[in-house]
Short mmCIF file of C-alpha atoms and ligand atoms in Angstrom, two decimals:
data_model
loop_
_atom_site.label_atom_id
_atom_site.label_comp_id
_atom_site.label_asym_id
_atom_site.label_seq_id
_atom_site.Cartn_x
_atom_site.Cartn_y
_atom_site.Cartn_z
CA LEU A 1 118.49 89.98 104.90
CA GLU A 2 120.93 87.38 106.24
CA GLY A 3 119.92 86.79 109.83
CA PRO A 4 118.81 89.61 112.11
CA GLU A 5 120.86 92.34 110.43
CA THR A 6 120.50 96.02 111.23
CA VAL A 7 120.31 98.82 108.66
CA ALA A 8 121.02 102.39 109.84
CA VAL A 9 118.70 105.05 108.36
CA ILE A 10 119.96 108.57 109.09
CA PHE A 11 117.94 111.78 108.62
CA ASP A 12 119.38 115.31 108.42
CA LYS A 13 116.03 116.48 106.97
CA SER A 14 112.38 115.70 107.77
CA SER A 15 110.66 112.65 106.31
CA THR A 16 107.45 110.64 106.47
CA ARG A 17 107.51 108.24 103.46
CA THR A 18 111.23 107.50 103.45
CA ARG A 19 111.31 106.87 107.20
CA ALA A 20 108.21 104.63 107.15
CA SER A 21 109.11 102.70 104.00
CA PHE A 22 112.66 101.93 105.11
CA ALA A 23 111.60 101.02 108.66
CA VAL A 24 108.79 98.73 107.48
CA GLY A 25 110.78 97.31 104.57
CA ILE A 26 113.83 96.40 106.68
CA ALA A 27 111.55 94.73 109.26
CA ASP A 28 109.66 92.87 106.49
CA LEU A 29 112.99 91.45 105.30
CA GLY A 30 113.75 90.13 108.80
CA GLY A 31 116.17 92.92 109.68
CA GLN A 32 116.07 95.72 112.21
CA PRO A 33 115.95 99.41 111.30
CA LEU A 34 118.10 101.80 113.35
CA ILE A 35 116.60 105.24 112.71
CA ILE A 36 118.97 108.09 113.59
CA SER A 37 118.15 111.82 113.57
CA THR A 38 121.24 113.88 112.92
CA ALA A 39 119.98 116.47 115.40
CA ASN A 40 120.71 114.08 118.26
CA SER A 41 123.75 112.26 116.86
CA GLN A 42 127.39 113.32 116.43
CA LEU A 43 127.14 113.43 112.62
CA GLY A 44 126.70 116.91 111.20
CA GLY A 45 128.53 118.68 113.96
CA LYS A 46 131.19 116.79 115.84
CA GLU A 47 131.99 113.94 113.45
CA THR A 48 132.71 113.52 109.74
CA PRO A 49 130.55 111.28 107.54
CA SER A 50 133.41 108.83 107.03
CA ASP A 51 134.18 108.51 110.77
CA THR A 52 130.49 107.90 111.47
CA ALA A 53 130.42 105.25 108.75
CA ARG A 54 133.57 103.53 110.08
CA VAL A 55 131.76 103.10 113.41
CA LEU A 56 128.44 101.99 111.94
CA GLU A 57 129.95 99.50 109.46
CA ARG A 58 131.05 97.29 112.37
CA MET A 59 127.42 96.99 113.46
CA VAL A 60 125.13 97.41 110.47
CA ALA A 61 124.70 95.82 107.02
CA ALA A 62 124.01 99.10 105.19
CA ILE A 63 123.66 102.84 105.79
CA VAL A 64 120.79 104.88 104.33
CA TRP A 65 121.22 108.66 104.60
CA ARG A 66 119.02 111.68 103.82
CA THR A 67 121.18 114.78 103.75
CA TYR A 68 121.90 118.15 102.12
CA GLY A 69 125.09 118.08 100.01
CA GLN A 70 125.68 115.14 97.68
CA GLU A 71 129.40 115.33 98.50
CA GLY A 72 128.81 114.14 102.09
CA LEU A 73 127.14 110.97 100.80
CA GLU A 74 129.98 110.38 98.38
CA GLU A 75 132.56 110.91 101.13
CA MET A 76 130.70 108.40 103.30
CA ALA A 77 130.42 105.84 100.49
CA ARG A 78 134.14 106.11 99.72
CA GLY A 79 135.04 105.71 103.38
CA THR A 80 133.09 102.57 104.30
CA THR A 81 132.80 98.88 103.43
CA VAL A 82 128.98 98.74 103.63
CA PRO A 83 126.56 99.99 100.95
CA VAL A 84 125.47 103.64 101.37
CA VAL A 85 122.02 104.52 99.98
CA ASN A 86 121.01 108.10 99.08
CA ALA A 87 117.64 108.68 100.76
CA LEU A 88 117.53 112.20 99.20
CA SER A 89 120.18 114.87 98.83
CA ASP A 90 119.89 118.42 97.49
CA ASP A 91 120.83 117.03 94.07
CA PHE A 92 119.15 113.61 93.76
CA HIS A 93 116.35 111.37 95.11
CA PRO A 94 117.11 107.99 93.52
CA CYS A 95 114.94 105.84 95.85
CA GLN A 96 111.94 107.92 94.81
CA LEU A 97 112.78 107.29 91.16
CA LEU A 98 112.86 103.51 91.69
CA ALA A 99 109.34 103.78 93.09
CA ASP A 100 108.19 106.18 90.36
CA LEU A 101 109.48 104.01 87.51
CA LEU A 102 107.82 100.97 89.10
CA THR A 103 104.55 102.93 89.30
CA ILE A 104 104.79 104.07 85.67
CA ARG A 105 105.50 100.47 84.59
CA GLU A 106 102.50 99.19 86.55
CA HIS A 107 100.18 101.70 84.87
CA LYS A 108 101.70 102.01 81.39
CA GLY A 109 103.69 98.84 80.69
CA ALA A 110 107.23 98.98 79.27
CA LEU A 111 109.08 102.21 80.13
CA ALA A 112 111.23 102.57 77.01
CA GLY A 113 109.69 104.95 74.51
CA LEU A 114 107.25 106.56 76.97
CA SER A 115 107.23 110.37 77.13
CA LEU A 116 107.26 112.29 80.41
CA ALA A 117 107.04 115.98 81.33
CA PHE A 118 108.36 117.37 84.61
CA LEU A 119 107.15 120.90 85.41
CA GLY A 120 108.65 123.19 88.03
CA ASP A 121 112.05 123.35 89.71
CA GLY A 122 114.43 121.91 87.11
CA GLY A 123 117.39 122.17 89.49
CA SER A 124 115.68 120.10 92.18
CA ASN A 125 116.62 116.62 93.28
CA MET A 126 113.46 115.22 91.64
CA ALA A 127 113.93 116.86 88.22
CA GLN A 128 117.61 115.88 88.09
CA SER A 129 116.77 112.33 89.12
CA TYR A 130 114.09 112.15 86.41
CA ALA A 131 116.68 113.20 83.82
CA LEU A 132 119.08 110.40 84.83
CA ALA A 133 116.57 107.65 85.63
CA GLY A 134 114.32 108.47 82.67
CA ALA A 135 117.33 108.31 80.34
CA THR A 136 118.39 104.99 81.87
CA ALA A 137 114.91 103.60 81.25
CA GLY A 138 114.93 104.80 77.60
CA MET A 139 112.20 107.39 78.18
CA ASN A 140 111.77 110.77 76.48
CA VAL A 141 111.96 113.29 79.33
CA SER A 142 111.07 116.98 78.96
CA ILE A 143 111.78 119.30 81.87
CA ALA A 144 109.94 122.65 81.76
CA CYS A 145 111.37 125.22 84.16
CA PRO A 146 112.43 128.88 84.40
CA ALA A 147 115.92 129.22 82.85
CA GLU A 148 117.46 130.17 86.20
CA PHE A 149 116.12 126.94 87.73
CA SER A 150 117.50 124.56 85.09
CA PRO A 151 119.11 121.21 85.90
CA ALA A 152 122.91 121.33 86.32
CA ALA A 153 124.71 121.15 82.97
CA SER A 154 126.70 118.15 84.21
CA VAL A 155 123.50 116.23 85.02
CA ILE A 156 122.02 116.95 81.59
CA GLY A 157 125.31 115.94 79.97
CA ASP A 158 125.35 112.64 81.89
CA ALA A 159 121.66 112.01 81.14
CA ARG A 160 122.16 112.64 77.41
CA ALA A 161 125.15 110.28 77.31
CA ILE A 162 122.97 107.58 78.89
CA ALA A 163 120.04 108.36 76.57
CA GLU A 164 122.27 107.88 73.52
CA LYS A 165 122.73 104.26 74.55
CA THR A 166 119.13 103.55 75.59
CA GLY A 167 117.24 105.39 72.85
CA GLY A 168 115.78 107.89 75.33
CA SER A 169 116.07 111.68 75.16
CA ILE A 170 116.27 114.69 77.48
CA HIS A 171 114.90 118.13 76.65
CA VAL A 172 114.98 121.22 78.86
CA MET A 173 112.66 124.13 77.97
CA GLU A 174 110.90 127.10 79.53
CA ASP A 175 107.44 126.60 78.00
CA PRO A 176 105.30 124.15 80.02
CA ALA A 177 102.83 123.67 77.14
CA ALA A 178 105.63 122.54 74.81
CA ALA A 179 106.78 119.92 77.32
CA LEU A 180 103.27 118.55 77.88
CA GLN A 181 102.14 117.87 74.29
CA GLY A 182 100.68 114.34 74.23
CA VAL A 183 102.93 112.96 77.00
CA ASP A 184 102.20 109.69 78.81
CA VAL A 185 103.31 110.88 82.25
CA VAL A 186 103.09 114.28 83.98
CA VAL A 187 105.18 114.96 87.09
CA THR A 188 105.76 117.85 89.42
CA ASP A 189 107.22 118.44 92.87
CA THR A 190 107.26 121.19 95.48
CA TRP A 191 108.61 124.58 94.39
CA VAL A 192 110.27 124.92 97.80
CA SER A 193 112.50 121.93 98.51
CA MET A 194 113.87 121.35 102.00
CA GLY A 195 116.67 123.84 102.61
CA LYS A 196 115.16 126.47 100.25
CA GLU A 197 112.53 127.81 102.66
CA ASP A 198 114.13 131.30 102.71
CA GLU A 199 113.46 131.63 98.96
CA LYS A 200 109.78 130.72 99.22
CA ALA A 201 108.24 134.08 98.17
CA GLU A 202 110.53 134.48 95.17
CA ARG A 203 110.01 130.86 94.10
CA VAL A 204 106.21 131.01 94.32
CA ALA A 205 106.25 134.13 92.12
CA THR A 206 108.66 132.60 89.58
CA PHE A 207 107.05 129.16 89.29
CA GLY A 208 103.39 130.27 89.05
CA ARG A 209 103.01 129.44 85.35
CA TYR A 210 104.26 125.87 85.93
CA GLN A 211 101.34 124.79 88.16
CA VAL A 212 99.86 121.49 86.91
CA ASP A 213 96.15 122.33 86.68
CA ALA A 214 93.35 120.71 84.64
CA GLU A 215 94.07 122.95 81.66
CA LYS A 216 97.71 121.86 81.49
CA MET A 217 96.83 118.23 82.14
CA ALA A 218 94.54 118.39 79.07
CA LEU A 219 97.62 119.01 76.86
CA ALA A 220 99.00 115.57 77.80
CA SER A 221 97.67 112.28 76.41
CA PRO A 222 94.06 111.61 77.55
CA GLU A 223 95.47 108.44 79.19
CA ALA A 224 98.31 110.29 80.94
CA ILE A 225 99.01 109.59 84.60
CA PHE A 226 100.09 112.18 87.17
CA LEU A 227 102.85 111.59 89.73
CA HIS A 228 104.10 113.61 92.70
CA CYS A 229 106.63 112.27 95.21
CA LEU A 230 104.82 114.10 98.05
CA PRO A 231 104.57 116.03 100.30
CA ALA A 232 102.42 118.24 98.03
CA ASP A 233 101.39 121.89 98.31
CA ARG A 234 97.91 121.88 96.73
CA GLY A 235 97.24 125.18 94.96
CA PHE A 236 100.95 125.77 94.32
CA GLU A 237 102.76 123.23 92.12
CA VAL A 238 99.55 121.24 91.55
CA ALA A 239 95.84 122.04 91.57
CA PRO A 240 93.64 119.88 93.82
CA GLU A 241 91.56 118.69 90.83
CA VAL A 242 94.67 117.07 89.33
CA ILE A 243 96.40 115.56 92.37
CA ASP A 244 93.07 114.30 93.76
CA GLY A 245 91.61 113.49 90.32
CA PRO A 246 91.29 110.26 88.29
CA GLN A 247 94.65 110.53 86.51
CA SER A 248 96.64 110.77 89.76
CA VAL A 249 98.53 107.64 90.89
CA ILE A 250 100.19 109.22 93.93
CA TRP A 251 99.07 106.61 96.47
CA ASP A 252 100.43 103.71 94.39
CA GLU A 253 103.59 105.78 93.97
CA SER A 254 104.06 106.28 97.72
CA GLU A 255 103.34 102.58 98.45
CA ASN A 256 105.94 101.62 95.86
CA ARG A 257 108.65 103.26 97.96
CA LEU A 258 108.31 100.20 100.21
CA HIS A 259 108.51 97.57 97.46
CA ALA A 260 111.28 99.27 95.47
CA GLN A 261 113.51 99.84 98.51
CA LYS A 262 113.11 96.25 99.71
CA ALA A 263 114.28 95.11 96.28
CA LEU A 264 117.18 97.62 96.42
CA LEU A 265 118.32 96.38 99.84
CA VAL A 266 118.16 92.72 98.78
CA TRP A 267 120.09 93.51 95.61
CA LEU A 268 122.77 95.50 97.48
CA LEU A 269 123.19 93.03 100.34
CA GLU A 270 123.36 89.99 98.08
CA ARG A 271 126.32 91.67 96.43
CA ALA A 272 127.97 92.93 99.61
N1 CP B 301 108.74 111.51 98.90
C1 CP B 301 109.47 111.51 100.04
O1 CP B 301 110.66 111.22 100.04
O2 CP B 301 108.75 111.83 101.16
P1 CP B 301 109.32 112.07 102.63
O3 CP B 301 110.03 113.39 102.63
O4 CP B 301 108.10 112.07 103.50
O5 CP B 301 110.25 110.94 102.97
N1 NVA B 302 112.20 118.12 96.31
C1 NVA B 302 111.67 117.82 97.62
C2 NVA B 302 111.40 116.34 97.75
C3 NVA B 302 110.79 115.93 99.06
C4 NVA B 302 110.61 114.44 99.18
C5 NVA B 302 112.65 118.28 98.68
O1 NVA B 302 113.86 118.09 98.50
O2 NVA B 302 112.21 118.83 99.69
#
């Protein structure tokens, strides 16, 4: 960062990794993190995202925001001169994907041509981000989910348009075994994303057959790695023997949030 610049990091939802990795990363770069909880700020009740951003842009080099609706982030980005980073919305978690792709590259080499299966909530921020980021990286991404929890048609359309240019591919299916055949990378995420807590019982019943256990892991390549953005619910979306087993790279993955976001901030602020 140029001089002692401040970066605002705003949270409408809970966080451990995103909060720690942005705070440490901004400090590592010589800047100062300004962590704001929406619960005790004016945003989210008394003030619009763009008014908040117009105030912050006079004081900070960038705004990082974890929120619910994607449209709030887009409204903020349109209404301000500083970069706005999505630190997770209901629809996407792009910072996590930067870290995940870095982790896959560290363990598997070049990303293009690798195959990846995501099992679970296909409409979640993680599955939708895997469709877009996997396509961008030229990967072959299969998302196995119940039909009523499929990724948005617009996201799949965008991902397929990207994949046409990169040589990647995107497949959505209901059968987890079909998605897993010989893949290089297996991924899952919570069945109950933040904001969906009221649907927990119904989701646990619907997603049961998508749990990544040792039997399902055995359908992937013997050299496959397992990723999970965390926090994890052992015994629900993943069995303990998989997430705590030899194929799991979750701790590298969570550390890579720090490295990937530092690179993102440098890249954004050099352009700003
Ligand atoms: N993976 C992730 O974003 O974790 P937090 O919710 O703890 O930030
Ligand atoms: N899909 C999860 C990711 C948490 C980092 C959620 O939105 O709660």
